[in-house]
Coordinates of C-alpha atoms and ligand atoms in Angstrom, one line a residue:
M1 CA 4.9 6.0 -5.7
C2 CA 7.3 5.6 -8.3
G3 CA 8.7 2.2 -9.8
I4 CA 11.9 2.0 -10.2
V5 CA 14.3 -0.6 -12.3
G6 CA 18.1 -0.9 -13.4
Y7 CA 19.4 -3.8 -15.3
I8 CA 23.1 -5.1 -15.6
G9 CA 24.1 -8.4 -17.0
P10 CA 24.7 -10.4 -20.4
Q11 CA 21.5 -9.6 -21.7
Q12 CA 19.4 -6.9 -23.6
A13 CA 18.5 -4.2 -20.7
A14 CA 15.7 -2.4 -22.2
P15 CA 13.1 -5.7 -22.4
I16 CA 14.0 -6.4 -19.3
C17 CA 13.4 -2.9 -17.8
L18 CA 10.3 -2.7 -19.7
S19 CA 8.9 -5.8 -18.2
G20 CA 10.1 -4.3 -14.7
L21 CA 7.8 -1.2 -15.4
K22 CA 5.3 -2.8 -16.8
R23 CA 4.9 -5.3 -13.2
M24 CA 5.5 -2.2 -11.2
E25 CA 3.1 0.3 -12.8
Y26 CA 0.7 0.1 -10.4
R27 CA 2.8 2.2 -8.0
G28 CA 2.7 5.3 -10.8
Y29 CA 1.7 5.5 -14.2
D30 CA 2.0 9.4 -14.6
S31 CA 4.5 8.9 -17.0
A32 CA 7.4 6.2 -18.0
G33 CA 11.2 6.2 -19.6
L34 CA 14.0 4.2 -20.2
C35 CA 17.8 5.4 -20.5
I36 CA 20.1 2.4 -22.0
L37 CA 23.7 2.4 -22.8
Q38 CA 24.5 2.1 -26.3
D39 CA 28.1 2.2 -28.2
G40 CA 29.2 4.1 -24.8
T41 CA 26.2 6.9 -25.2
L42 CA 23.3 7.3 -23.0
H43 CA 20.1 7.1 -24.7
I44 CA 16.9 8.1 -23.3
G45 CA 13.4 7.4 -24.4
K46 CA 10.5 8.9 -22.1
K47 CA 6.8 10.0 -22.0
A48 CA 4.3 11.4 -20.5
G49 CA 1.3 8.6 -19.8
K50 CA 1.3 4.9 -19.1
V51 CA 3.9 2.7 -20.1
A52 CA 2.2 1.4 -22.8
E53 CA 2.0 5.0 -24.6
M54 CA 5.8 4.9 -23.4
E55 CA 6.4 2.2 -25.8
R56 CA 4.1 3.8 -28.9
E57 CA 6.4 6.3 -29.0
V58 CA 9.8 5.3 -28.3
D59 CA 11.4 3.0 -30.6
V60 CA 12.6 0.2 -27.7
A61 CA 13.4 -2.4 -29.9
A62 CA 16.2 0.0 -31.3
M63 CA 17.3 1.0 -27.8
T64 CA 20.2 -2.0 -27.6
G65 CA 22.5 -2.7 -24.8
T66 CA 23.3 -4.5 -21.6
I67 CA 22.9 -1.7 -18.7
G68 CA 19.9 0.2 -18.4
I69 CA 17.7 1.8 -16.4
G70 CA 14.3 2.8 -16.5
H71 CA 11.2 4.6 -14.6
T72 CA 7.4 4.9 -13.5
R73 CA 6.3 8.2 -12.3
W74 CA 3.7 9.9 -9.8
A75 CA 4.5 12.8 -10.3
T76 CA 5.2 15.1 -6.8
H77 CA 7.3 18.0 -8.4
G78 CA 6.5 19.3 -12.1
V79 CA 3.4 18.3 -14.0
P80 CA 3.3 14.6 -15.7
N81 CA 4.7 15.9 -18.8
D82 CA 7.0 14.2 -21.1
V83 CA 10.1 16.7 -20.0
N84 CA 9.3 15.5 -16.3
A85 CA 9.7 12.1 -17.1
H86 CA 12.7 9.9 -15.6
P87 CA 15.1 9.2 -16.5
H88 CA 16.8 12.6 -16.3
S89 CA 20.0 13.6 -17.0
D90 CA 23.4 15.7 -16.1
A91 CA 24.5 18.7 -18.3
S92 CA 26.5 16.4 -20.1
G93 CA 24.3 14.1 -20.7
A94 CA 27.1 11.4 -19.6
I95 CA 25.1 10.6 -15.9
A96 CA 21.3 9.5 -15.4
L97 CA 19.1 8.6 -13.3
V98 CA 15.6 7.2 -11.9
H99 CA 14.4 8.3 -8.7
N100 CA 11.4 7.7 -6.5
G101 CA 10.9 9.6 -3.4
I102 CA 11.7 13.4 -2.8
I103 CA 14.5 15.7 -2.5
E104 CA 13.3 18.4 -0.1
N105 CA 16.9 20.3 -0.2
Y106 CA 16.6 20.5 -4.0
L107 CA 15.6 24.3 -4.8
T108 CA 18.7 25.0 -2.5
I109 CA 21.2 22.9 -4.8
K110 CA 19.8 24.3 -7.6
K111 CA 20.2 27.5 -7.2
K112 CA 24.1 26.4 -6.4
L113 CA 24.2 24.7 -9.4
L114 CA 22.5 27.4 -11.5
H115 CA 24.6 30.3 -9.9
A116 CA 27.7 27.7 -11.3
G117 CA 26.1 27.8 -14.9
Y118 CA 23.9 25.0 -14.8
A119 CA 20.9 24.7 -16.8
F120 CA 17.5 22.9 -16.4
V121 CA 15.3 21.4 -18.9
S122 CA 12.6 20.0 -16.6
D123 CA 10.4 21.0 -12.9
T124 CA 11.6 17.7 -11.2
D125 CA 13.8 18.0 -7.9
S126 CA 15.3 14.6 -9.7
E127 CA 17.0 16.6 -12.6
V128 CA 18.8 18.9 -9.9
L129 CA 19.7 15.5 -7.9
A130 CA 21.1 14.3 -11.7
V131 CA 23.1 17.2 -12.1
F132 CA 24.4 17.7 -9.1
I133 CA 26.4 14.1 -9.6
G134 CA 27.4 15.2 -13.0
M135 CA 28.9 18.5 -11.3
L136 CA 30.6 16.2 -9.0
Y137 CA 32.1 14.3 -11.1
D138 CA 33.5 16.8 -13.2
Q139 CA 35.2 17.6 -9.5
L140 CA 35.8 14.6 -8.3
H141 CA 36.3 12.4 -11.4
D142 CA 34.9 9.4 -9.2
F143 CA 31.1 8.1 -10.3
E144 CA 30.9 6.4 -7.0
L145 CA 32.6 9.4 -4.9
A146 CA 29.9 11.9 -7.2
V147 CA 27.1 9.7 -6.2
R148 CA 28.0 9.8 -2.4
T149 CA 28.7 12.9 -2.2
A150 CA 25.6 14.0 -3.6
L151 CA 23.5 11.9 -1.6
S152 CA 24.9 12.5 1.8
E153 CA 24.0 16.4 1.1
V154 CA 20.3 15.7 -0.2
E155 CA 17.3 16.5 2.6
G156 CA 14.2 13.8 1.9
T157 CA 14.0 10.5 0.6
F158 CA 15.5 8.5 -2.4
G159 CA 15.4 5.0 -3.8
V160 CA 17.9 5.8 -6.7
V161 CA 19.4 3.6 -9.4
V162 CA 22.4 5.9 -11.3
M163 CA 24.6 4.9 -14.9
S164 CA 27.1 6.9 -16.4
A165 CA 28.5 6.4 -19.7
H166 CA 32.3 7.2 -17.7
D167 CA 31.5 3.6 -16.0
P168 CA 29.8 1.4 -18.5
D169 CA 30.0 -1.5 -16.3
M170 CA 28.3 -0.1 -13.0
L171 CA 24.7 1.0 -11.5
I172 CA 24.8 2.4 -8.8
A173 CA 21.8 2.3 -6.5
A174 CA 20.9 3.9 -3.3
R175 CA 18.3 4.2 -0.7
R176 CA 16.4 6.7 1.9
G177 CA 13.2 6.2 2.7
S178 CA 12.3 5.0 -0.5
P179 CA 12.5 0.9 -1.1
L180 CA 14.7 -0.5 -3.2
L181 CA 15.9 -4.4 -3.3
L182 CA 18.8 -5.9 -5.7
G183 CA 18.1 -9.1 -7.4
V184 CA 21.2 -11.3 -7.5
G185 CA 21.0 -13.3 -10.7
Q186 CA 23.6 -15.7 -12.3
N187 CA 26.5 -12.8 -13.6
E188 CA 23.2 -10.3 -13.8
Y189 CA 21.3 -7.7 -11.6
V190 CA 18.1 -6.5 -11.2
I191 CA 17.4 -3.4 -9.0
A192 CA 13.4 -2.3 -8.5
S193 CA 11.9 -1.0 -6.0
D194 CA 9.5 -3.7 -5.1
A195 CA 10.0 -7.3 -5.9
S196 CA 7.4 -7.9 -8.8
A197 CA 10.0 -6.4 -10.9
V198 CA 12.8 -9.3 -9.9
I199 CA 10.8 -12.4 -9.5
S200 CA 11.2 -13.7 -13.6
H201 CA 14.8 -13.0 -12.9
T202 CA 15.6 -14.0 -9.7
R203 CA 14.2 -15.1 -6.3
Q204 CA 17.5 -14.3 -4.5
V205 CA 17.2 -10.7 -3.3
V206 CA 19.0 -8.1 -1.0
Y207 CA 16.7 -5.4 0.5
L208 CA 18.4 -2.2 1.0
H209 CA 18.4 -0.2 4.2
E210 CA 18.2 3.6 4.9
N211 CA 21.2 5.5 3.5
E212 CA 22.6 2.3 2.3
M213 CA 24.1 1.7 -1.4
A214 CA 24.4 -0.9 -3.7
I215 CA 27.9 -0.8 -6.3
V216 CA 27.0 -3.3 -8.9
T217 CA 29.4 -4.3 -11.6
R218 CA 29.5 -6.1 -14.4
H219 CA 32.7 -8.6 -13.6
D220 CA 33.1 -8.0 -10.0
G221 CA 29.5 -8.7 -8.4
F222 CA 28.3 -6.2 -5.9
H223 CA 29.0 -4.3 -2.3
T224 CA 27.2 -2.7 -0.2
K225 CA 28.0 0.1 1.9
T226 CA 26.5 3.1 3.5
I227 CA 26.3 6.7 1.6
H228 CA 29.2 7.6 4.5
N229 CA 31.3 5.1 3.0
E230 CA 30.7 2.4 5.9
E231 CA 30.9 -1.1 4.4
T232 CA 27.9 -2.7 5.4
H233 CA 26.9 -6.5 5.3
S234 CA 24.2 -7.4 2.9
V235 CA 22.1 -10.7 3.7
V236 CA 20.9 -12.6 0.5
E237 CA 16.8 -13.4 1.0
Q238 CA 14.5 -15.6 -0.9
I239 CA 11.4 -13.8 -2.7
E240 CA 8.5 -16.4 -1.0
F241 CA 5.5 -15.4 -3.8
E242 CA 5.0 -17.4 -7.1
L243 CA 4.8 -15.4 -10.4
D244 CA 1.5 -15.9 -10.9
A245 CA 0.5 -14.3 -7.4
I246 CA 1.5 -10.9 -9.9
E247 CA -0.3 -11.7 -12.9
K248 CA -4.3 -11.4 -13.8
S249 CA -4.7 -15.2 -14.3
G250 CA -7.9 -14.9 -16.1
F251 CA -9.4 -11.8 -14.9
D252 CA -10.1 -8.7 -16.2
H253 CA -8.5 -6.5 -13.4
F254 CA -6.3 -7.3 -10.5
M255 CA -8.6 -5.6 -8.8
L256 CA -11.0 -8.7 -9.7
K257 CA -8.7 -11.4 -8.9
E258 CA -7.8 -9.8 -5.5
I259 CA -11.1 -9.8 -4.3
Y260 CA -11.7 -13.2 -5.5
E261 CA -8.6 -14.4 -3.7
Q262 CA -9.9 -13.4 0.1
P263 CA -11.2 -16.8 0.9
N264 CA -7.8 -18.3 -0.2
T265 CA -5.6 -14.9 1.5
F266 CA -7.9 -14.5 4.6
H267 CA -7.3 -18.6 5.4
D268 CA -3.7 -17.9 5.0
G269 CA -3.8 -15.0 7.6
F270 CA -4.7 -17.5 10.4
R271 CA -3.0 -20.5 8.9
G272 CA -0.7 -21.8 12.0
R273 CA -2.0 -19.4 13.8
L274 CA -5.3 -20.1 15.2
L275 CA -5.5 -22.8 17.9
V276 CA -9.4 -23.2 17.7
D277 CA -9.6 -26.1 20.4
E278 CA -8.1 -23.7 23.1
G279 CA -9.5 -20.9 21.8
N280 CA -6.5 -19.2 21.7
V281 CA -3.9 -18.1 19.1
R282 CA -0.1 -18.1 18.3
L283 CA 1.6 -15.4 16.5
G284 CA 5.4 -16.5 16.9
G285 CA 6.2 -12.9 15.8
L286 CA 4.8 -11.3 19.2
Q287 CA 6.7 -13.8 21.2
A288 CA 9.7 -11.1 21.6
V289 CA 7.3 -8.6 22.9
A290 CA 4.5 -10.7 24.8
D291 CA 5.4 -9.4 28.3
K292 CA 5.1 -5.6 27.2
L293 CA 1.7 -6.6 25.9
K294 CA 0.7 -8.4 28.3
H295 CA 1.5 -5.3 30.5
A296 CA 0.6 -2.6 28.3
R297 CA -2.0 -0.1 29.5
R298 CA -3.3 1.4 25.9
I299 CA -2.5 0.7 22.4
I300 CA -2.2 3.3 19.5
I301 CA -3.0 2.2 15.8
T302 CA -1.5 4.2 13.3
A303 CA -2.2 3.9 9.8
C304 CA -3.8 5.3 6.6
G305 CA -6.3 4.9 4.3
T306 CA -7.8 1.8 4.3
S307 CA -5.3 0.5 6.9
W308 CA -7.1 3.4 9.0
H309 CA -10.2 1.5 8.5
A310 CA -9.2 -1.4 9.3
G311 CA -7.6 -0.5 12.5
L312 CA -10.7 1.4 13.6
A313 CA -12.6 -1.6 13.0
G314 CA -9.7 -3.0 15.0
E315 CA -10.4 -0.6 17.7
Y316 CA -13.9 -2.1 18.4
I317 CA -12.5 -5.7 18.0
I318 CA -9.9 -5.2 20.6
E319 CA -12.0 -3.3 22.8
Q320 CA -14.2 -5.7 23.3
L321 CA -12.0 -9.0 23.2
A322 CA -9.0 -8.2 25.4
K323 CA -10.8 -4.9 27.5
I324 CA -8.2 -2.2 26.5
P325 CA -8.4 1.4 25.7
V326 CA -7.4 1.6 21.9
E327 CA -6.7 5.1 20.2
V328 CA -6.4 4.8 16.1
E329 CA -4.7 7.5 14.8
Y330 CA -3.8 9.1 10.8
A331 CA -0.4 8.5 10.7
S332 CA -0.1 11.8 9.0
E333 CA -1.7 13.5 11.8
F334 CA -0.1 11.6 14.4
R335 CA 3.8 12.2 14.1
Y336 CA 3.0 16.1 13.4
R337 CA 1.1 17.0 16.5
D338 CA 3.7 15.8 19.0
P339 CA 1.9 12.8 20.5
I340 CA 1.7 11.6 24.4
I341 CA 3.0 8.3 24.6
Y342 CA 4.0 6.2 27.7
S343 CA 6.5 3.6 27.8
D344 CA 4.1 0.8 28.8
D345 CA 2.0 2.0 25.0
I346 CA 2.0 -0.7 22.2
V347 CA 1.6 1.1 18.8
I348 CA 0.3 -0.7 15.7
A349 CA 1.1 0.3 12.2
I350 CA -1.0 -1.1 9.7
S351 CA 0.3 -1.6 6.4
Q352 CA -0.2 -3.1 3.5
S353 CA 2.8 -2.3 1.1
G354 CA 5.0 -1.7 4.8
E355 CA 6.0 1.6 2.7
T356 CA 3.9 4.5 3.5
A357 CA 5.9 7.2 4.2
D358 CA 3.2 8.8 6.9
T359 CA 2.8 5.7 8.7
L360 CA 6.6 5.3 8.9
A361 CA 7.2 8.3 9.9
A362 CA 4.4 8.0 12.7
I363 CA 6.2 4.7 14.2
R364 CA 9.8 6.4 14.3
E365 CA 7.8 9.1 16.5
A366 CA 6.5 6.2 18.7
K367 CA 9.6 4.3 19.0
R368 CA 11.7 7.8 19.8
K369 CA 9.3 8.5 22.5
G370 CA 9.5 5.0 24.3
A371 CA 6.4 3.0 23.0
T372 CA 7.0 -0.7 21.6
V373 CA 6.0 -0.8 18.1
I374 CA 4.5 -3.6 16.4
G375 CA 3.8 -3.9 12.4
F376 CA 0.6 -5.4 10.7
V377 CA 2.2 -5.6 7.0
N378 CA 1.7 -7.4 3.9
V379 CA 4.9 -7.0 2.1
V380 CA 7.5 -8.9 3.6
G381 CA 11.1 -7.2 4.1
S382 CA 9.3 -3.7 3.6
T383 CA 10.8 -0.9 5.8
I384 CA 8.1 -1.2 8.5
A385 CA 8.6 -4.6 8.9
R386 CA 12.1 -4.4 9.4
E387 CA 11.6 -1.2 11.6
T388 CA 9.3 -2.0 14.2
D389 CA 9.8 -3.9 17.4
A390 CA 7.7 -7.0 16.7
G391 CA 4.9 -7.8 14.1
V392 CA 2.8 -9.8 12.2
Y393 CA 2.6 -10.2 8.4
L394 CA -0.8 -10.5 6.5
H395 CA 0.2 -13.1 4.2
A396 CA -2.3 -12.0 1.8
G397 CA 0.6 -12.5 -1.3
P398 CA 0.7 -9.0 -3.4
E399 CA -2.2 -6.7 -3.8
I400 CA -1.5 -5.0 -7.7
G401 CA -4.7 -3.4 -7.9
V402 CA -4.7 -0.1 -6.3
A403 CA -7.4 -0.2 -4.6
S404 CA -6.6 -2.0 -1.5
T405 CA -9.2 -4.9 -1.3
K406 CA -8.0 -8.5 0.6
A407 CA -5.3 -6.6 2.2
F408 CA -8.1 -5.0 4.5
T409 CA -9.7 -8.2 4.9
S410 CA -6.5 -9.9 6.0
Q411 CA -5.8 -6.8 8.4
L412 CA -9.3 -7.0 10.2
C413 CA -7.8 -11.4 10.0
V414 CA -4.8 -10.5 11.7
L415 CA -6.4 -7.9 14.1
T416 CA -9.3 -9.8 15.0
Q417 CA -6.1 -12.3 16.1
F418 CA -4.8 -10.1 18.1
A419 CA -7.7 -9.1 19.9
L420 CA -8.2 -12.9 21.0
Y421 CA -4.7 -13.2 21.9
M422 CA -4.4 -9.9 23.9
G423 CA -8.0 -11.0 25.3
R424 CA -6.9 -14.4 26.5
M425 CA -3.7 -12.7 27.9
R426 CA -6.3 -11.1 29.9
D427 CA -9.6 -12.1 31.4
L428 CA -11.3 -13.5 28.2
D429 CA -12.7 -16.5 29.1
A430 CA -11.9 -19.9 27.2
R431 CA -15.3 -20.3 25.9
T432 CA -15.5 -16.6 24.5
G433 CA -12.1 -17.5 22.7
K434 CA -13.2 -21.1 21.0
E435 CA -16.5 -18.9 19.3
I436 CA -14.4 -16.1 18.3
A437 CA -11.6 -18.8 17.1
A438 CA -14.2 -20.9 15.2
G439 CA -15.9 -18.2 13.7
L440 CA -12.7 -17.0 12.1
A441 CA -12.0 -20.5 11.0
A442 CA -15.6 -20.2 9.2
L443 CA -14.9 -16.8 7.2
P444 CA -13.2 -18.4 4.1
S445 CA -15.9 -20.5 3.3
L446 CA -18.6 -17.7 4.4
I447 CA -16.4 -15.0 2.0
H448 CA -16.9 -17.8 -0.9
R449 CA -20.7 -17.5 -0.2
C450 CA -20.5 -13.4 -0.6
L451 CA -18.7 -13.6 -3.9
E452 CA -21.7 -15.8 -5.2
Q453 CA -23.1 -12.6 -4.6
G454 CA -21.7 -11.0 -7.8
P455 CA -24.0 -11.3 -10.2
A456 CA -26.9 -10.0 -7.8
V457 CA -24.3 -7.0 -7.2
Q458 CA -23.4 -6.1 -10.4
A459 CA -27.4 -5.8 -11.7
I460 CA -27.3 -3.0 -8.6
A461 CA -24.1 -1.4 -9.8
L462 CA -25.6 -1.4 -13.3
A463 CA -28.4 0.5 -12.0
Y464 CA -26.8 3.0 -10.1
A465 CA -23.4 3.8 -12.4
K466 CA -24.4 7.1 -13.2
A467 CA -25.0 8.1 -9.7
T468 CA -23.3 11.1 -8.8
N469 CA -22.8 10.6 -4.8
F470 CA -23.4 7.9 -2.7
L471 CA -24.0 7.5 1.4
Y472 CA -22.7 4.4 3.2
L473 CA -24.0 4.1 7.1
G474 CA -23.2 1.6 9.2
R475 CA -23.1 1.0 13.0
G476 CA -20.8 -0.2 15.3
V477 CA -17.4 -2.5 14.4
N478 CA -19.7 -1.9 10.7
F479 CA -19.3 1.9 10.9
P480 CA -15.3 1.1 9.5
A481 CA -16.9 -1.3 6.9
A482 CA -19.0 1.8 5.7
L483 CA -16.1 4.2 5.2
E484 CA -14.4 1.3 3.5
G485 CA -17.3 0.8 1.3
A486 CA -17.0 4.2 0.5
L487 CA -13.6 4.5 -0.3
K488 CA -13.3 2.2 -2.6
L489 CA -16.1 3.6 -5.0
K490 CA -14.6 7.1 -4.8
E491 CA -11.1 6.0 -5.3
I492 CA -12.2 4.0 -8.7
S493 CA -15.4 5.3 -10.2
Y494 CA -14.7 8.7 -8.9
I495 CA -18.1 9.3 -7.7
H496 CA -18.5 11.2 -4.2
A497 CA -19.2 9.1 -1.1
E498 CA -19.5 9.2 1.7
G499 CA -19.3 7.3 5.5
Y500 CA -20.9 7.9 8.2
P501 CA -22.0 6.1 11.6
A502 CA -25.9 5.3 10.9
A503 CA -27.4 7.7 13.6
E504 CA -25.1 10.8 12.6
M505 CA -27.2 10.7 9.3
K506 CA -29.7 12.6 11.2
H507 CA -27.0 15.7 11.9
G508 CA -26.4 16.5 8.8
P509 CA -26.1 14.0 5.8
I510 CA -29.5 14.0 5.9
A511 CA -30.3 16.9 4.4
L512 CA -28.6 15.7 1.4
I513 CA -31.0 12.7 0.8
D514 CA -33.6 13.1 -2.3
E515 CA -34.6 10.7 -5.1
N516 CA -31.1 10.8 -6.4
M517 CA -29.2 9.8 -3.0
P518 CA -28.4 6.2 -3.2
V519 CA -27.9 5.0 0.5
V520 CA -26.3 2.0 0.9
F521 CA -26.7 0.2 4.8
I522 CA -25.0 -2.3 6.4
A523 CA -27.2 -3.7 8.4
P524 CA -26.9 -7.6 10.3
K525 CA -29.3 -9.3 12.2
D526 CA -27.4 -7.8 15.0
E527 CA -28.5 -6.2 18.3
I528 CA -28.4 -2.6 16.9
Y529 CA -30.6 -4.0 13.7
D530 CA -33.7 -2.4 14.9
K531 CA -32.1 0.7 15.6
V532 CA -30.3 0.6 12.1
I533 CA -34.0 0.1 10.4
S534 CA -35.3 3.3 11.9
N535 CA -32.3 5.0 10.4
I536 CA -33.7 2.8 7.0
Q537 CA -36.6 4.5 7.3
E538 CA -35.5 8.0 7.8
V539 CA -34.2 7.9 4.3
R540 CA -37.1 6.2 2.8
A541 CA -39.0 8.9 4.0
R542 CA -36.9 11.2 2.0
N543 CA -37.1 9.4 -1.2
G544 CA -33.7 7.9 -0.6
T545 CA -32.6 4.5 -2.1
V546 CA -31.6 1.9 0.2
I547 CA -29.2 -1.0 -0.4
A548 CA -29.6 -3.2 2.5
I549 CA -26.2 -5.2 3.1
A550 CA -28.4 -8.1 5.1
S551 CA -28.0 -11.2 6.9
E552 CA -28.9 -14.0 4.6
D553 CA -31.9 -15.1 6.8
D554 CA -33.6 -11.6 7.5
T555 CA -36.7 -11.6 5.1
S556 CA -38.4 -8.1 6.9
I557 CA -35.9 -5.8 5.3
D558 CA -37.4 -6.5 2.1
A559 CA -40.5 -4.1 3.2
V560 CA -38.2 -1.1 3.6
A561 CA -35.1 -1.6 0.9
D562 CA -34.8 -1.1 -2.5
H563 CA -32.2 -3.9 -3.1
V564 CA -31.3 -6.2 -0.6
I565 CA -27.5 -8.1 -0.6
R566 CA -27.7 -11.3 1.7
I567 CA -24.5 -12.1 3.4
P568 CA -24.3 -15.2 5.8
E569 CA -24.5 -14.8 9.5
T570 CA -21.1 -14.7 11.6
L571 CA -20.3 -13.1 14.7
P572 CA -21.0 -9.8 15.0
I573 CA -17.9 -8.4 15.4
L574 CA -16.7 -10.5 12.2
T575 CA -19.7 -8.9 10.2
P576 CA -17.2 -6.3 8.4
V577 CA -15.6 -8.8 6.8
L578 CA -18.4 -10.4 5.0
A579 CA -20.2 -6.9 4.5
S580 CA -16.5 -5.6 2.6
I581 CA -17.0 -8.4 0.1
P582 CA -20.1 -7.2 -1.9
L583 CA -18.8 -3.1 -1.2
Q584 CA -15.5 -4.4 -2.6
L585 CA -17.8 -5.7 -5.6
L586 CA -19.9 -2.6 -6.1
A587 CA -17.2 -0.5 -6.4
Y588 CA -15.7 -2.5 -8.8
Y589 CA -18.6 -2.8 -10.9
I590 CA -19.6 0.8 -10.6
A591 CA -16.2 1.4 -11.9
V592 CA -15.9 -0.6 -15.0
E593 CA -19.5 0.4 -15.6
R594 CA -18.2 3.8 -15.7
G595 CA -15.6 2.7 -18.1
C596 CA -12.9 4.2 -15.3
N597 CA -9.4 2.1 -15.1
V598 CA -10.2 0.1 -11.5
D599 CA -6.7 -1.1 -11.4
M600 CA -4.8 2.7 -11.9
P601 CA -7.2 5.0 -10.9
R602 CA -6.3 8.7 -11.5
N603 CA -3.9 10.1 -9.5
L604 CA -3.5 7.4 -7.0
A605 CA -0.4 4.9 -6.2
K606 CA 0.0 2.1 -4.6
S607 CA 2.1 2.9 -2.2
V608 CA 2.5 6.5 -0.9
T609 CA 6.1 6.8 -0.2
V610 CA 6.0 10.3 0.1
E611 CA 4.6 12.9 2.9
Ligands
F6R1 C1 -7.2 2.6 -0.8 C2 -5.8 2.4 -0.3 C3 -5.0 3.6 0.4 C4 -4.1 2.5 1.5 C5 -3.2 3.6 2.1 C6 -2.2 3.4 3.0 O1 -7.5 1.4 -1.5 O2 -5.4 1.5 -1.0 O3 -6.0 4.0 1.2 O4 -4.4 1.9 2.3 O5 -2.6 4.5 0.9 O6 -1.4 2.1 2.3 P1 -0.7 1.2 3.1 O7 -1.8 0.2 3.6 O8 0.2 0.2 2.1 O9 0.1 1.6 4.2

């Protein structure tokens, strides 16, 4: 979703805000803008399109001043044009803000403001907030009080940074439902939606809590309070990752870099956790709820998108190893259907960003109904990580490419360990436990071998880059991998793709198959291999093209597939990890061949902080 940034300190604010926007551009890239206080006046430069377009159109070098704010937008209210771009200012032009989130009651507030004679230039909810703060300032003559009063009246979500020409040495930041952190440097502060915009200035950060605001001043430091004016105690934490984790490091795209990072990120997901000799796992983050886990009768996994696909694979893995029923729910549906939740249910939220609004709403609902809620989250300190009762971090490092890749395999890594942990707590024998643990431990080098298939996958991608439809089929635990393969392709190449359980094809999708339909089969040598081969034959009989992801030593599949991508042998429940690698590469190379912007696909944003 939108990325917001603010700077106050001794340096020029515009270049710092601009570089912050570039780092956060994956959060939204419909428009970008800056506001700098220069000679007592707020100067705003903004433009529809990516940050680079704004940089081309706006003379950023001429925007001098040591306090400023910036925004990169993923449009919600109002089309992505220059006028709707942030920052937005109040009627006087003396107060400006950047906003991430949705002001749900903006129409009610707007009506009141229109009635009072205020006018608006944009269609956005955010401008309403700016004008509202401006009106309150005119009445109260107190910047902080005006912001606080406005924020306590708005409904919805906000990460917001507000500046005022009346108070030239102060920035006010506040959050509800949208992430926001304050980087604390040497007499300077950088406020941002995520740590990537802060790390080149400082590693010391304060994560703002729900309904918390930070009043940041040039000479007197900062203090935090709730928007209801209760003082809060802020804890300064340390950003853990290194700067090169958020740079492309010689790769053409973040997505490709992240695909190639997977031998390491997968390893980081089990490092210090996996006890191969004992056939068990040590998950320190679940210690506090170990008793609840032991006595749980059901697990509900809730997530969105790619994380939901990982959850679906988790259902197969957990049920197989721990023999406990698992339900997998789209977070966006779960929350609104008054779900039946028992107090001995374990609800697992899976999220890369830890900020997905639907997932957050789902866990709040589960908590309200008394379940124990745990999180498998990548971003340290994120809202879901903080609001869950316990959890396990993915340790995949920052994921910048909008299409999730390494986070998916890390989610599978953590889910498998969780299944093993739950299984060993229950009836899973040590011998099977050791087999699973050894299988996991071997995966980084096997992922590496899958990556060596890159050129072969690229050749197939070139051959099918002009296709208009794709089918992805898999069975058992590879069905979620098929769904994920299809999602990767559609989101970055804009080719329509569907994932199906292979055997379901004959119940409908088979009607789509003709010589123009490439069908990707995940067909490892497992106990349902023969059934999948039958499904492949059904496609061939209708002139469909078969691209098979097959086991390394499977030579017989060459007779039935047009193309074969080999993956090394592993335990059946671990196959989705290996199958995902060529599927990610296939989507990547097809998208590149089609000239698509793989790191910033149209209409998408990295973390979806609106419902
Ligand atoms: C797809 C993708 C999305 C996310 C989804 C959930 O590549 O990235 O489908 O998986 O928006 O996001 P998180 O995992 O951050 O909760």
